[in-house]
């Protein structure tokens, strides 16, 4: 695959709504989420537990259907695909890495066998699968553990194999849902570096859901979800992108990104808890004024 960083749009989420009905309650996990992702992007999604991150990943991955709104990848509307096309989509277009190793790997297969098994429906011969699996092991730095079973590997090693499994069929999109939720900081950093390397070398589009702001900071773009919508986006400044490998975590977290609030099609902006708190806004009514070409939001009683 070529090392490309084109401006082509790969994924469009247009007004995504997802409602889960359980007995008598309805949960609106996504509430009209809009987002565009370019081919070759490396991005993270952050947000509190229950904010809709996994729901979004499952919809992009074709595992869940939105209740309303559209999801388009590679120019195709997922809702208009036949069941057969969806199966192919889940096998070839997307790759998943989950937090729990049991969901990523078969415990009765070795690292090598797990990766080969992922290519079972690829039409590759046994020999081709073997050579591709060995190449992937090398890429994720796990050649020395090729014959190990998952239970004999550390959490970080299991995730490396899981990543190799996820990219075995050369998907366009790699979705990782809290891939480092169960490993220590150092391991988690190394895994993040691996995602960066794969993004750079393979040009694969990667979306990582994480709780860890330090990890999130190592990517080009961080989107924050709250209550089922994108509230803010942090975009890495160009000068930082060029020198990212020489920066410390603290430098990255502090000022490598510029933060933007997302203005939706209806003209709404979501304010974060931190913004409200530092502006002393604690009521549900605010004064909005325009002064010198700036929109100013102040507390009702100020
Ligand atoms: P996150 O990954 O950000 O923690 P989720 O996308 O898992 O959030 O969940 C968003 C909301 O939707 C939560 O309130 C959650 O309880 C609810 N939810 C998610 N999946 C289901 C489901 N299968 N059935 C019912 N409710 C669900
Ligand atoms: Mg989740």
XYZ file of C-alpha atoms and ligand atoms in Angstrom:
330
model
C 0.000 0.000 0.000
C 1.204 3.448 -0.791
C 2.053 6.074 1.751
C -0.815 8.413 1.058
C -2.381 11.251 2.933
C -5.041 12.361 0.519
C -7.891 14.690 1.257
C -10.435 12.144 0.134
C -13.390 11.692 2.487
C -13.654 8.087 3.621
C -16.419 8.151 6.226
C -19.381 10.482 6.569
C -21.673 10.316 9.599
C -24.708 12.410 8.867
C -27.152 13.035 11.696
C -26.632 9.597 13.210
C -29.232 8.625 15.784
C -29.215 5.364 17.680
C -31.974 4.407 20.045
C -31.767 1.294 22.187
C -35.059 -0.004 23.514
C -34.954 -2.169 26.586
C -38.278 -3.293 28.078
C -39.819 0.039 29.012
C -36.900 2.450 28.650
C -35.398 3.987 25.557
C -31.800 5.135 25.502
C -30.690 7.557 22.827
C -27.036 6.593 22.499
C -26.388 8.863 19.500
C -28.342 12.062 19.133
C -27.710 13.343 15.630
C -23.974 12.903 15.317
C -22.189 14.540 12.383
C -18.593 13.754 11.525
C -16.330 13.341 8.513
C -13.186 11.286 8.403
C -10.583 11.560 5.671
C -8.793 8.575 4.206
C -5.512 8.091 6.020
C -6.521 9.923 9.195
C -5.323 8.815 12.608
C -7.836 10.018 15.122
C -9.130 9.380 18.590
C -12.551 9.577 20.107
C -12.836 10.472 23.760
C -15.792 10.972 26.070
C -17.296 9.838 29.347
C -18.548 6.317 29.800
C -21.996 6.011 28.242
C -21.502 8.928 25.854
C -21.960 6.763 22.746
C -18.374 5.980 21.683
C -18.822 2.235 21.257
C -22.165 2.716 19.544
C -20.469 4.973 16.997
C -17.685 2.441 16.393
C -20.202 -0.386 15.992
C -22.141 1.624 13.434
C -19.008 2.501 11.465
C -18.003 -1.156 11.675
C -21.352 -2.333 10.311
C -22.253 -4.218 13.505
C -25.195 -1.971 14.375
C -27.628 -0.075 12.186
C -28.467 3.540 12.993
C -32.075 4.288 13.983
C -31.901 7.403 11.811
C -29.295 9.312 9.867
C -26.754 8.091 7.363
C -23.369 6.451 7.459
C -21.422 6.499 4.233
C -18.045 4.869 3.742
C -16.117 4.755 0.487
C -19.057 6.578 -1.064
C -21.519 3.798 -0.150
C -24.476 4.221 2.172
C -24.301 1.310 4.618
C -28.081 1.278 5.073
C -28.509 0.531 1.386
C -26.171 -2.443 1.353
C -27.558 -5.955 1.054
C -26.865 -8.434 3.860
C -24.242 -10.068 1.639
C -22.481 -6.752 0.986
C -22.513 -6.060 4.744
C -20.788 -9.360 5.474
C -18.059 -8.496 2.971
C -17.831 -4.997 4.418
C -17.278 -6.353 7.939
C -14.643 -8.770 6.692
C -12.744 -6.618 4.224
C -13.345 -2.935 4.802
C -13.049 -2.756 8.570
C -10.855 -4.364 11.191
C -11.647 -4.320 14.906
C -9.498 -4.298 18.022
C -11.464 -4.629 21.260
C -10.389 -3.965 24.819
C -10.887 -7.569 25.893
C -8.426 -10.025 24.463
C -11.015 -12.859 24.486
C -12.956 -10.933 21.894
C -9.902 -10.445 19.656
C -8.154 -13.805 19.785
C -8.943 -17.507 19.892
C -7.239 -18.788 23.010
C -6.677 -22.257 21.589
C -4.723 -20.912 18.597
C -1.163 -19.584 18.609
C -0.341 -16.030 17.578
C 0.546 -17.191 14.066
C -2.573 -19.360 13.785
C -4.801 -16.539 14.992
C -3.513 -14.280 12.226
C -3.842 -17.027 9.606
C -7.392 -17.774 10.762
C -8.300 -14.152 10.151
C -7.497 -14.713 6.461
C -9.659 -17.834 6.149
C -12.105 -16.274 3.731
C -9.577 -14.232 1.785
C -9.039 -16.757 -0.966
C -5.324 -16.910 -0.138
C -3.509 -20.246 -0.255
C -2.075 -21.770 2.920
C 1.376 -20.658 1.876
C 0.267 -17.106 1.135
C -1.493 -16.901 4.500
C 1.610 -18.115 6.290
C 3.891 -15.606 4.632
C 1.459 -12.724 5.193
C 1.018 -13.737 8.867
C 4.794 -13.786 9.377
C 5.068 -10.374 7.765
C 2.355 -9.019 10.080
C 4.048 -10.503 13.146
C 7.199 -8.675 12.150
C 5.277 -5.454 11.630
C 3.773 -5.534 15.133
C 7.080 -6.596 16.697
C 5.891 -10.063 17.755
C 7.860 -12.492 15.566
C 9.478 -13.991 18.659
C 6.069 -15.008 20.054
C 4.628 -16.539 16.907
C 4.072 -19.937 18.493
C 2.749 -18.650 21.816
C -0.852 -18.969 22.918
C -2.669 -15.796 24.042
C -2.787 -16.956 27.674
C 1.011 -17.092 27.678
C 1.335 -13.483 26.540
C 1.117 -10.177 28.401
C -1.828 -7.861 27.838
C 0.240 -5.644 25.575
C 1.471 -8.595 23.526
C -2.064 -9.870 23.097
C -3.119 -6.466 21.797
C -0.258 -6.443 19.278
C -1.436 -9.787 17.943
C -5.014 -8.483 17.955
C -3.859 -5.568 15.791
C -2.139 -7.953 13.375
C -5.385 -9.980 13.180
C -7.416 -6.825 12.572
C -5.281 -5.683 9.643
C -4.692 -9.131 8.117
C -7.242 -8.545 5.351
C -5.886 -5.063 4.628
C -8.994 -3.133 5.683
C -9.440 0.548 4.842
C -10.467 1.291 8.406
C -9.079 0.052 11.715
C -11.434 0.577 14.639
C -10.004 0.193 18.127
C -12.411 0.423 21.065
C -10.400 1.192 24.215
C -7.569 -1.060 23.035
C -5.366 -0.034 25.928
C -8.030 -0.001 28.613
C -6.544 -3.028 30.331
C -2.770 -2.391 30.111
C -0.315 -0.152 32.001
C 0.742 3.296 30.815
C 4.058 2.257 29.324
C 2.502 -0.569 27.316
C -0.315 1.645 26.280
C 2.164 4.215 24.964
C 3.933 1.580 22.902
C 0.658 0.400 21.426
C -0.201 3.964 20.517
C 3.180 4.244 18.777
C 2.343 1.088 16.850
C -0.939 2.608 15.651
C 1.005 5.663 14.475
C 3.499 3.535 12.641
C 0.783 1.498 10.882
C -1.059 4.649 9.929
C 2.088 6.131 8.444
C 3.423 3.037 6.719
C 0.178 1.491 5.462
C -1.895 4.634 5.065
C -4.707 2.867 6.941
C -7.372 5.068 8.538
C -7.417 4.465 12.294
C -10.033 5.461 14.850
C -9.150 4.827 18.477
C -11.580 5.163 21.355
C -9.734 5.943 24.540
C -10.173 7.311 28.040
C -6.583 8.372 28.228
C -6.039 11.985 27.182
C -2.276 11.380 26.931
C -2.847 8.742 24.312
C -5.485 10.745 22.560
C -3.017 13.603 22.233
C -0.688 11.567 20.056
C -2.976 11.700 17.053
C -3.820 14.258 14.380
C -7.350 14.829 15.568
C -9.249 14.155 18.765
C -13.023 14.325 18.804
C -14.887 14.528 22.066
C -18.307 12.923 22.274
C -20.780 13.989 24.888
C -24.387 12.831 25.049
C -24.193 11.151 21.689
C -22.800 14.099 19.737
C -19.412 15.508 18.859
C -18.921 18.503 21.162
C -15.342 19.604 20.546
C -12.489 18.701 18.235
C -8.800 19.142 18.837
C -6.643 19.324 15.767
C -2.895 18.944 15.981
C -1.026 22.037 14.869
C 1.085 21.512 11.778
C 4.388 22.389 13.442
C 3.768 19.665 16.035
C 2.885 17.066 13.432
C 6.317 17.442 11.928
C 8.200 16.944 15.185
C 5.858 14.600 17.038
C 8.489 11.912 17.592
C 10.732 14.272 19.516
C 8.076 15.626 21.865
C 7.447 14.628 25.454
C 3.968 13.554 26.540
C 3.585 16.757 28.543
C 4.359 18.940 25.530
C 1.868 16.980 23.471
C -0.916 17.206 26.005
C -0.415 20.871 26.739
C -0.383 22.764 23.512
C 0.066 20.599 20.476
C -3.612 20.827 19.576
C -5.959 23.619 18.824
C -9.460 23.121 20.212
C -12.617 23.806 18.205
C -16.254 23.523 19.221
C -18.492 21.927 16.680
C -21.287 24.023 15.256
C -24.061 21.756 13.973
C -26.298 22.310 10.976
C -29.006 23.830 13.157
C -26.519 26.384 14.538
C -26.097 24.695 17.930
C -22.838 24.562 19.850
C -22.262 22.328 22.836
C -20.335 23.811 25.771
C -18.237 21.470 27.891
C -18.604 21.208 31.667
C -15.197 22.872 32.027
C -16.204 25.823 29.857
C -19.426 26.311 31.809
C -17.680 26.035 35.114
C -14.931 28.499 34.314
C -17.489 30.983 32.965
C -19.573 30.587 36.123
C -22.614 29.402 34.190
C -24.830 27.115 36.266
C -28.337 27.803 35.008
C -30.022 26.593 31.834
C -30.437 30.091 30.406
C -27.622 32.245 29.114
C -27.303 35.622 27.432
C -25.902 35.442 23.927
C -24.690 38.704 22.417
C -22.658 39.618 19.384
C -19.971 42.221 19.920
C -17.269 43.215 17.458
C -17.978 40.169 15.345
C -17.716 37.828 18.348
C -20.452 35.756 19.923
C -20.368 36.132 23.695
C -22.191 33.806 26.065
C -22.667 35.006 29.646
C -24.480 33.723 32.720
C -28.098 34.804 33.066
C -27.498 36.598 36.336
C -24.263 38.372 35.506
P -19.514 4.412 25.623
O -18.837 3.446 24.718
O -19.183 5.846 25.329
O -19.306 4.107 27.059
P -21.948 3.237 24.581
O -21.979 3.577 23.141
O -21.540 1.867 24.950
O -21.092 4.315 25.370
O -23.402 3.473 25.183
C -24.142 4.660 25.020
C -25.468 4.518 25.733
O -26.258 3.522 25.096
C -25.352 4.086 27.178
O -26.364 4.720 27.928
C -25.580 2.611 27.122
O -26.088 2.125 28.328
C -26.584 2.466 25.998
N -26.431 1.199 25.266
C -25.362 0.816 24.531
N -25.574 -0.396 23.963
C -26.811 -0.786 24.363
C -27.612 -1.940 24.113
N -27.194 -2.945 23.333
N -28.843 -1.997 24.696
C -29.284 -0.985 25.458
N -28.594 0.122 25.735
C -27.376 0.243 25.200
Mg -17.583 1.851 25.130
